[in-house]
Amino acid sequence: MAKELNVFIDNKPGRLKAITGLLKEKKINLRALTIQVREDFGLIKTIVDKPNEAYMTISDKGFACALKEILAILIDDSPGGLDDILDIFAENNININDSYAFIIDSGNKAVYCVEVVDIEKVKALLEKNGFKLLDDQDLYGL
Amino acid sequence: MMILNNKELDLEINYFDKKNETLDREYLEKLQLTKLVKTVDQALKIEFYKKRLNGIGIKSGRDIKSFEDFKKIPFTSKDELRSSYPKGFLSVDMDDVIRLHTSSGTTGVPTVIYHTRNDIENWAFLTARCMMAAGATKKDIFQNMTGYGLFTGGLGMHYGAEKIGMTVIPAGSGNTKRQIQMMKDFKTTVVHATPSYMLHIYDIIVEEGINLSELSLKRAFLGAEPYGEQTRKKLEDLLKIDVYNSYGLSEMNGPGVSFECIYKNGMHTWEDFFILEIIDPVTGKVLEDGKQGEIVFTTLDREATPILRYRTKDLTHVYKGRCECGRVHRRISRITGRTDDMLIINGANVFPSQIEEVIMKYPEVGTNYQIFLTNKGALDKLTVKVEIYSKMFKGEISELDSLKKRIADHIKSAIIVNPTVELHEPGSLPVSEGKAKRVIDERSKL
């Protein structure tokens, strides 16, 4: 499974930049980034090419951060690509807590990252239906 | 059974004055009343008290026949002590005074406490009781690292330590490297310091590359500034010692008023020398044991400066039940705040310490916090800002949302006011050392 790096930041100007600045310093590349925002704070979720190094760098600076396993599903970058997956989710009554997608090869391949409660169960289900789940190597070797 | 961090397990309960430390309660209360007669007579020699006591029909100590009579005496405030600076509260001939101490006076006119020979003797007697209750014996080497001089911490503990027969090193405060050198050279076993100085000592020990095995430290008596249970644990773990809490105030001599015994479960307050009351700081009503309120003290043996029902402004509660050590003297909790800190939020009385107590129960957040007050019209809004604790962070938004809600609900049940809880980055709020500004009140007056 793939690793997502989550970082807690205050909801105020300059805080996201504090994190990207650290990544830049260590020459760590971002594949994807999304933020869940509350009035007081934000939770940054990122896919980076060196998750462990990024985690060490950011936590050393005193930030609250965590590495999490998530499902990264390879999908076709074509109309209906995402819908095919969501069919399976809907049929099996699986709720999505959070998700985001990014394109890795325009018109060809994209990645759909999704958070669910029972990650192992959903992983097995997707694989049974012929979807490819990307692990760290796959994802960062893209 | 109890667990001590001591290098040698020392379960022996020592008493400096076993008879008076283990009196039965009934006898103790009789003794208090007897001593109270003398104290009131002594106080009547002070113009301030004479006027005040005569005003409520008390012409002599014998008019106090019960605690009910005693409770009719109005409280004495710090401002009243100040207002009669310098000699207003002196009730003996100056020839009989052998020492005086004054408060720092940083917040205005200082308060003065005069001592006769007996007063100094009694004070030493009480600090001796304290230190022995916490396990010190004449075999100990005692390095006294608090200020000597007008500050009562140094001399107060010094005389008590000598009374026990410890070897006293009157080091005073400061010059940390030399302090550590002395600890090594003289194999210091017991120290007296402020908690922040003790943390500093540890930092220097690490900085100088000193191995703890080069030291013989067993216990530390820490007081003179508020500190939490976490700081105690931290110092005990880092220095491999036992830390005991001390509470005192210059108006009641200084150290030697309340002190922990080896059970470290509340500070025994010497009730044969002080009457201890806990009152509601708003109504002045005396509260039962277990209820949080302001400490009020009455001196029972002081000759030169007797003080009746002195409002300390310190908040605590009295522990219910008797301590395993056998002492009859009731225990108080560490000081949880000052009455000066009280906030009135939408009509409810709130102490920041009540909010702090809740926050400390959540390992997911750090120990720093800030209380923000704003208002919209007649309605106050309370915002409590806390920091996420990095080590407990799991990266789940749902956990963060639920954490906020749990803390808010918990605070609401503690203070009745509904707060907004905000989560912030570690290290983003002002640090807790010293007098960090915990409360920011931006309410505009109506």
Coordinates of C-alpha atoms in Angstrom, one line a residue, chain B:
Chain B
M1 CA 3.3 -0.4 49.4
M2 CA 4.7 2.6 47.8
I3 CA 7.2 3.2 45.1
L4 CA 10.0 5.6 45.5
N5 CA 12.7 6.6 43.0
N6 CA 15.2 6.5 45.8
K7 CA 18.4 4.7 45.2
E8 CA 17.9 3.0 48.5
L9 CA 14.3 2.1 49.3
D10 CA 13.6 4.1 52.4
L11 CA 10.2 3.2 53.7
E12 CA 10.7 4.3 57.2
I13 CA 8.4 7.0 58.4
N14 CA 10.4 9.5 60.4
Y15 CA 8.9 12.1 62.7
F16 CA 10.7 15.1 64.1
D17 CA 8.0 15.6 66.7
K18 CA 6.0 12.4 66.7
K19 CA 3.7 13.4 69.7
N20 CA 2.4 16.5 68.1
E21 CA 2.4 15.2 64.6
T22 CA 0.1 12.3 65.5
L23 CA -2.2 13.8 68.1
D24 CA -5.8 12.8 67.9
R25 CA -8.0 15.2 66.0
E26 CA -10.2 16.2 69.0
Y27 CA -7.1 17.1 71.1
L28 CA -5.7 19.1 68.2
E29 CA -8.8 21.2 68.0
K30 CA -8.8 21.8 71.7
L31 CA -5.2 22.8 71.5
Q32 CA -6.0 25.2 68.7
L33 CA -8.7 26.9 70.7
T34 CA -6.4 27.2 73.7
K35 CA -3.7 28.8 71.5
L36 CA -6.2 31.0 69.9
V37 CA -7.0 32.7 73.2
K38 CA -3.3 33.7 73.5
T39 CA -3.1 34.7 69.8
V40 CA -6.2 37.0 70.1
D41 CA -4.7 38.6 73.2
Q42 CA -1.5 39.1 71.3
A43 CA -3.4 40.6 68.3
L44 CA -5.3 43.0 70.6
K45 CA -2.0 44.8 71.2
I46 CA -2.1 45.8 67.6
E47 CA -4.2 48.9 67.0
F48 CA -5.7 47.5 63.7
Y49 CA -6.9 44.4 65.4
K50 CA -8.0 46.1 68.6
K51 CA -10.3 48.3 66.6
R52 CA -11.6 45.5 64.5
L53 CA -12.1 42.9 67.4
N54 CA -13.6 45.4 69.8
G55 CA -16.0 46.3 67.0
I56 CA -17.4 42.8 67.1
G57 CA -17.4 42.6 70.9
I58 CA -14.2 40.8 71.4
K59 CA -12.2 42.5 74.2
S60 CA -10.0 39.6 75.2
G61 CA -8.9 36.2 73.9
R62 CA -11.2 34.6 76.4
D63 CA -14.1 35.9 74.3
I64 CA -13.3 33.2 71.8
K65 CA -14.9 30.1 73.2
S66 CA -15.5 28.1 70.1
F67 CA -14.7 28.0 66.4
E68 CA -18.0 29.6 65.8
D69 CA -16.8 32.6 67.7
F70 CA -13.5 32.5 65.8
K71 CA -15.4 32.5 62.5
K72 CA -16.9 35.9 63.4
I73 CA -13.5 37.5 63.1
P74 CA -13.2 39.3 59.7
F75 CA -10.5 38.3 57.3
T76 CA -7.2 40.1 57.1
S77 CA -6.1 41.0 53.6
K78 CA -2.7 41.6 52.2
D79 CA -3.6 45.2 51.5
E80 CA -4.4 45.7 55.2
L81 CA -1.0 44.3 56.1
R82 CA 0.6 46.7 53.6
S83 CA -1.4 49.7 54.7
S84 CA 0.2 49.7 58.1
Y85 CA 3.7 49.4 56.8
P86 CA 6.2 49.4 58.5
K87 CA 5.3 48.8 62.1
G88 CA 1.5 48.5 62.2
F89 CA 1.4 44.8 62.8
L90 CA 4.1 44.7 65.4
S91 CA 2.7 43.5 68.8
V92 CA 5.9 43.3 70.9
D93 CA 8.6 45.6 72.0
M94 CA 11.2 46.1 69.2
D95 CA 13.8 45.0 71.7
D96 CA 12.2 41.5 71.7
V97 CA 12.4 41.3 67.9
I98 CA 15.4 39.4 66.6
R99 CA 14.7 39.4 62.9
L100 CA 12.3 40.8 60.3
H101 CA 11.4 39.7 56.8
T102 CA 9.7 41.7 54.1
S103 CA 8.0 40.6 50.9
S104 CA 9.7 41.7 47.7
G105 CA 7.3 44.6 47.3
T106 CA 7.4 44.2 43.5
T107 CA 3.6 44.8 43.5
G108 CA 3.6 47.8 45.8
V109 CA 4.4 48.4 49.4
P110 CA 6.0 45.4 51.0
T111 CA 4.5 43.5 54.0
V112 CA 6.7 43.1 57.0
I113 CA 6.8 40.2 59.4
Y114 CA 8.6 40.6 62.7
H115 CA 10.0 37.6 64.7
T116 CA 10.9 37.1 68.3
R117 CA 13.4 34.5 69.4
N118 CA 10.5 32.1 70.0
D119 CA 9.0 32.9 66.6
I120 CA 12.3 32.0 64.9
E121 CA 12.6 28.9 67.1
N122 CA 9.1 27.7 66.2
W123 CA 9.7 28.4 62.5
A124 CA 12.9 26.3 62.5
F125 CA 10.9 23.6 64.4
L126 CA 8.3 23.5 61.6
T127 CA 10.7 23.3 58.7
A128 CA 12.5 20.6 60.6
R129 CA 9.2 18.7 60.9
C130 CA 8.7 19.1 57.1
M131 CA 12.0 17.9 56.0
M132 CA 12.0 14.9 58.3
A133 CA 8.5 14.0 57.1
A134 CA 9.9 13.9 53.6
G135 CA 12.6 11.5 54.7
A136 CA 15.6 13.7 55.6
T137 CA 17.7 12.7 58.6
K138 CA 20.8 14.0 60.4
K139 CA 22.9 11.8 58.1
D140 CA 21.9 14.0 55.1
I141 CA 24.1 16.6 53.4
F142 CA 21.7 19.5 52.7
Q143 CA 22.5 22.0 50.0
N144 CA 20.2 24.9 50.3
M145 CA 19.9 26.5 46.9
T146 CA 17.4 29.3 47.5
G147 CA 18.1 32.9 48.3
Y148 CA 19.2 33.9 51.7
G149 CA 18.2 37.3 52.9
L150 CA 14.8 38.9 53.0
F151 CA 13.4 36.0 51.0
T152 CA 12.3 33.5 53.6
G153 CA 13.2 30.3 51.6
G154 CA 16.9 30.3 52.4
L155 CA 17.0 31.1 56.2
G156 CA 13.7 29.2 56.9
M157 CA 14.9 25.9 55.7
H158 CA 18.5 26.5 56.9
Y159 CA 17.5 26.7 60.5
G160 CA 15.2 23.7 60.3
A161 CA 18.0 21.6 58.6
E162 CA 20.4 22.5 61.4
K163 CA 17.7 21.5 63.9
I164 CA 17.6 18.0 62.3
G165 CA 21.3 17.9 62.4
M166 CA 21.9 17.7 58.7
T167 CA 25.2 19.1 57.3
V168 CA 24.0 22.3 55.8
I169 CA 25.7 23.9 52.8
P170 CA 24.2 27.4 52.6
A171 CA 24.8 27.7 48.9
G172 CA 22.1 30.3 48.1
S173 CA 20.9 30.6 44.6
G174 CA 22.8 31.0 41.4
N175 CA 26.3 30.0 40.2
T176 CA 25.0 26.7 38.9
K177 CA 28.4 25.2 37.9
R178 CA 29.7 25.7 41.4
Q179 CA 26.5 24.3 42.9
I180 CA 27.0 21.1 40.9
Q181 CA 30.7 21.0 41.9
M182 CA 29.7 21.2 45.5
M183 CA 27.2 18.5 45.0
K184 CA 30.0 16.3 43.7
D185 CA 32.6 17.3 46.3
F186 CA 30.5 17.1 49.4
K187 CA 28.2 14.3 48.2
T188 CA 25.0 16.3 48.7
T189 CA 22.0 14.1 49.3
V190 CA 19.2 16.7 49.7
V191 CA 18.6 20.0 48.0
H192 CA 16.1 22.8 48.4
A193 CA 15.4 24.9 45.3
T194 CA 12.7 26.2 43.1
P195 CA 11.4 23.8 40.4
S196 CA 12.7 26.0 37.6
Y197 CA 16.1 26.2 39.1
M198 CA 16.2 22.4 39.5
L199 CA 15.4 22.1 35.8
H200 CA 18.2 24.5 35.1
I201 CA 20.6 22.4 37.2
Y202 CA 19.7 19.3 35.2
D203 CA 20.4 21.1 31.9
I204 CA 23.8 22.2 33.2
I205 CA 24.6 18.7 34.4
V206 CA 23.9 17.4 30.9
E207 CA 25.8 20.3 29.3
E208 CA 28.9 19.6 31.5
G209 CA 28.7 15.9 30.7
I210 CA 28.4 14.9 34.3
N211 CA 27.2 11.4 34.9
L212 CA 24.5 11.1 37.5
S213 CA 26.5 8.4 39.3
E214 CA 29.0 11.1 40.2
L215 CA 26.3 12.7 42.4
S216 CA 24.7 11.3 45.6
L217 CA 21.4 13.2 45.2
K218 CA 18.4 11.5 46.8
R219 CA 15.8 14.1 47.2
A220 CA 14.8 17.6 46.4
F221 CA 12.4 19.9 48.3
L222 CA 10.8 22.2 45.7
G223 CA 8.6 25.2 46.3
A224 CA 8.2 29.0 46.1
E225 CA 6.6 28.8 42.6
P226 CA 3.8 26.7 41.2
Y227 CA 4.6 23.6 39.2
G228 CA 2.6 20.6 38.1
E229 CA 2.8 16.9 38.7
Q230 CA 4.4 16.5 35.3
T231 CA 7.3 18.7 36.2
R232 CA 7.8 16.6 39.4
K233 CA 7.7 13.4 37.4
K234 CA 10.1 14.8 34.9
L235 CA 12.6 15.9 37.5
E236 CA 12.3 12.6 39.3
D237 CA 12.9 10.7 36.1
L238 CA 15.8 12.8 34.9
L239 CA 17.7 13.1 38.1
K240 CA 16.6 9.8 39.7
I241 CA 15.5 11.5 42.9
D242 CA 12.4 12.0 44.9
V243 CA 10.8 15.4 44.7
Y244 CA 8.7 16.7 47.5
N245 CA 6.4 19.7 47.4
S246 CA 6.7 22.6 49.8
Y247 CA 4.3 25.4 50.3
G248 CA 4.6 28.5 52.5
L249 CA 4.3 32.3 52.4
S250 CA 6.2 35.0 54.1
E251 CA 3.1 36.2 56.0
M252 CA 3.1 32.7 57.7
N253 CA 6.9 32.7 58.2
G254 CA 7.8 31.3 54.8
P255 CA 8.5 27.6 54.1
G256 CA 7.4 25.2 56.9
V257 CA 3.6 25.7 56.5
S258 CA 2.7 22.8 54.3
F259 CA 4.9 20.0 53.1
E260 CA 4.7 16.5 51.6
C261 CA 5.6 13.4 53.6
I262 CA 7.1 10.4 51.9
Y263 CA 3.7 9.4 50.5
K264 CA 3.8 12.5 48.2
N265 CA 0.0 12.8 48.4
G266 CA -0.8 16.3 49.4
M267 CA 1.0 18.7 51.8
H268 CA 0.5 18.3 55.5
T269 CA -0.3 21.6 57.0
W270 CA 0.8 22.1 60.6
E271 CA -2.5 22.8 62.3
D272 CA -1.1 23.1 65.8
F273 CA 0.7 26.2 64.5
F274 CA -1.8 27.5 62.0
I275 CA -5.6 27.3 61.7
L276 CA -6.3 26.3 58.1
E277 CA -9.6 27.3 56.5
I278 CA -10.7 27.0 52.9
I279 CA -13.2 29.6 51.9
D280 CA -15.3 30.5 48.9
P281 CA -13.4 33.5 47.5
V282 CA -16.6 35.2 46.4
T283 CA -18.9 34.7 49.4
G284 CA -16.2 34.2 52.1
K285 CA -18.1 31.1 53.3
V286 CA -15.9 28.4 54.9
L287 CA -16.0 25.3 52.7
E288 CA -15.9 21.6 53.7
D289 CA -12.9 19.4 52.9
G290 CA -12.6 18.4 49.3
K291 CA -14.0 21.7 47.9
Q292 CA -11.7 24.0 46.0
G293 CA -11.3 27.5 47.5
E294 CA -9.0 30.1 48.9
I295 CA -6.6 29.2 51.8
V296 CA -7.1 31.3 54.9
F297 CA -4.5 31.0 57.7
T298 CA -4.4 32.2 61.3
T299 CA -1.1 32.0 63.2
L300 CA -1.3 30.2 66.5
D301 CA 2.1 30.7 68.1
R302 CA 3.4 33.9 66.7
E303 CA 4.4 36.6 69.1
A304 CA 5.7 39.5 67.1
T305 CA 3.2 39.5 64.2
P306 CA 0.1 37.5 65.0
I307 CA -2.3 37.4 62.0
L308 CA -5.9 36.4 62.1
R309 CA -7.7 34.8 59.2
Y310 CA -5.3 35.9 56.5
R311 CA -6.6 35.6 53.0
T312 CA -3.7 34.1 51.0
K313 CA -5.4 34.4 47.6
D314 CA -4.0 30.9 46.9
L315 CA -6.4 28.3 45.7
T316 CA -6.4 24.7 46.8
H317 CA -8.5 22.0 48.5
V318 CA -8.1 20.0 51.6
Y319 CA -7.8 16.2 51.2
K320 CA -10.4 14.1 52.8
G321 CA -9.2 11.4 55.1
R322 CA -6.0 10.7 56.9
C323 CA -2.6 10.1 55.4
E324 CA -1.0 6.7 55.7
C325 CA 2.0 8.3 57.4
G326 CA -0.1 8.7 60.6
R327 CA 0.0 12.5 60.8
V328 CA -3.2 14.1 61.9
H329 CA -2.4 17.4 60.2
R330 CA -4.6 17.8 57.1
R331 CA -3.2 17.8 53.6
I332 CA -3.8 20.4 50.9
S333 CA -3.3 19.9 47.2
R334 CA -0.7 21.8 45.3
I335 CA -1.7 25.4 44.7
T336 CA -4.0 25.4 41.6
G337 CA -4.2 29.1 41.1
R338 CA -4.8 32.6 42.6
T339 CA -8.0 34.2 43.4
D340 CA -6.7 37.2 41.4
D341 CA -7.0 35.0 38.4
M342 CA -10.7 34.5 38.7
L343 CA -12.7 35.3 35.6
I344 CA -16.4 36.0 35.4
I345 CA -17.7 34.6 32.2
N346 CA -21.4 35.1 31.4
G347 CA -21.9 35.4 35.2
A348 CA -20.1 32.2 36.1
N349 CA -16.9 32.3 38.3
V350 CA -14.2 30.5 36.4
F351 CA -10.6 29.9 37.5
P352 CA -8.1 29.2 34.7
S353 CA -6.9 26.3 36.8
Q354 CA -10.2 24.5 36.3
I355 CA -9.7 24.7 32.5
E356 CA -6.0 23.7 32.9
E357 CA -7.0 20.7 34.9
V358 CA -9.2 19.4 32.0
I359 CA -6.5 20.1 29.4
M360 CA -3.9 18.1 31.4
K361 CA -6.1 15.0 31.2
Y362 CA -5.7 14.8 27.4
P363 CA -2.4 13.3 26.3
E364 CA -3.2 14.3 22.7
V365 CA -2.6 17.9 23.6
G366 CA 0.4 19.6 25.1
T367 CA 0.6 21.5 28.4
N368 CA 0.6 25.0 26.9
Y369 CA -2.8 26.6 26.5
Q370 CA -4.4 30.0 26.2
I371 CA -7.7 31.3 27.3
F372 CA -9.3 34.0 25.1
L373 CA -12.2 36.1 26.1
T374 CA -14.2 38.2 23.7
N375 CA -17.7 39.5 23.7
K376 CA -20.6 40.3 21.4
G377 CA -23.0 42.6 23.2
A378 CA -23.8 41.2 26.6
L379 CA -22.6 37.7 25.6
D380 CA -19.1 36.5 26.5
K381 CA -17.3 34.1 24.2
L382 CA -14.7 31.7 25.7
T383 CA -12.1 30.3 23.4
V384 CA -9.5 27.8 24.7
K385 CA -6.5 27.3 22.5
V386 CA -4.4 24.1 23.0
E387 CA -1.5 22.6 21.1
I388 CA -1.5 19.2 19.4
Y389 CA 1.1 16.9 21.0
S390 CA 3.3 15.6 18.2
K391 CA 3.9 12.2 19.7
M392 CA 0.2 11.4 20.0
F393 CA -0.7 12.6 16.5
K394 CA -2.1 10.0 14.2
G395 CA -3.0 12.2 11.2
E396 CA -6.7 11.6 11.3
I397 CA -9.1 14.5 10.9
S398 CA -11.9 12.6 12.6
E399 CA -9.8 12.1 15.7
L400 CA -9.0 15.8 15.7
D401 CA -12.6 16.8 15.4
S402 CA -13.6 14.4 18.2
L403 CA -10.8 15.5 20.4
K404 CA -12.0 19.1 20.1
K405 CA -15.5 18.1 21.0
R406 CA -14.4 15.9 24.0
I407 CA -12.3 18.7 25.4
A408 CA -15.1 21.2 24.9
D409 CA -17.7 19.0 26.6
H410 CA -15.3 18.3 29.5
I411 CA -14.6 22.0 30.0
K412 CA -18.3 22.8 29.9
S413 CA -19.0 20.2 32.6
A414 CA -16.2 21.7 34.7
I415 CA -17.1 25.4 34.5
I416 CA -20.6 25.4 33.1
V417 CA -19.5 27.8 30.3
N418 CA -19.5 26.5 26.8
P419 CA -16.1 27.0 25.2
T420 CA -14.8 26.9 21.6
V421 CA -11.7 24.7 21.6
E422 CA -9.1 25.4 19.0
L423 CA -6.2 23.1 18.1
H424 CA -2.9 24.6 17.2
E425 CA 0.6 23.6 16.1
P426 CA 3.0 22.4 18.7
G427 CA 5.1 25.2 20.1
S428 CA 2.8 27.9 18.7
L429 CA 1.4 29.2 22.0
P430 CA 3.5 31.1 24.6
V431 CA 5.5 28.7 26.8
S432 CA 4.4 27.9 30.3
E433 CA 7.7 29.0 32.1
G434 CA 7.3 31.8 34.6
K435 CA 4.5 34.2 34.1
A436 CA 3.3 33.3 30.6
K437 CA 0.2 35.1 29.7
R438 CA -2.5 32.4 29.9
V439 CA -5.5 34.6 29.8
I440 CA -6.2 37.2 27.2
D441 CA -9.3 39.2 27.9
E442 CA -10.4 41.3 24.9
R443 CA -13.9 41.9 26.2
S444 CA -15.0 45.5 25.8
K445 CA -16.8 46.9 28.8
L446 CA -20.5 47.5 28.3

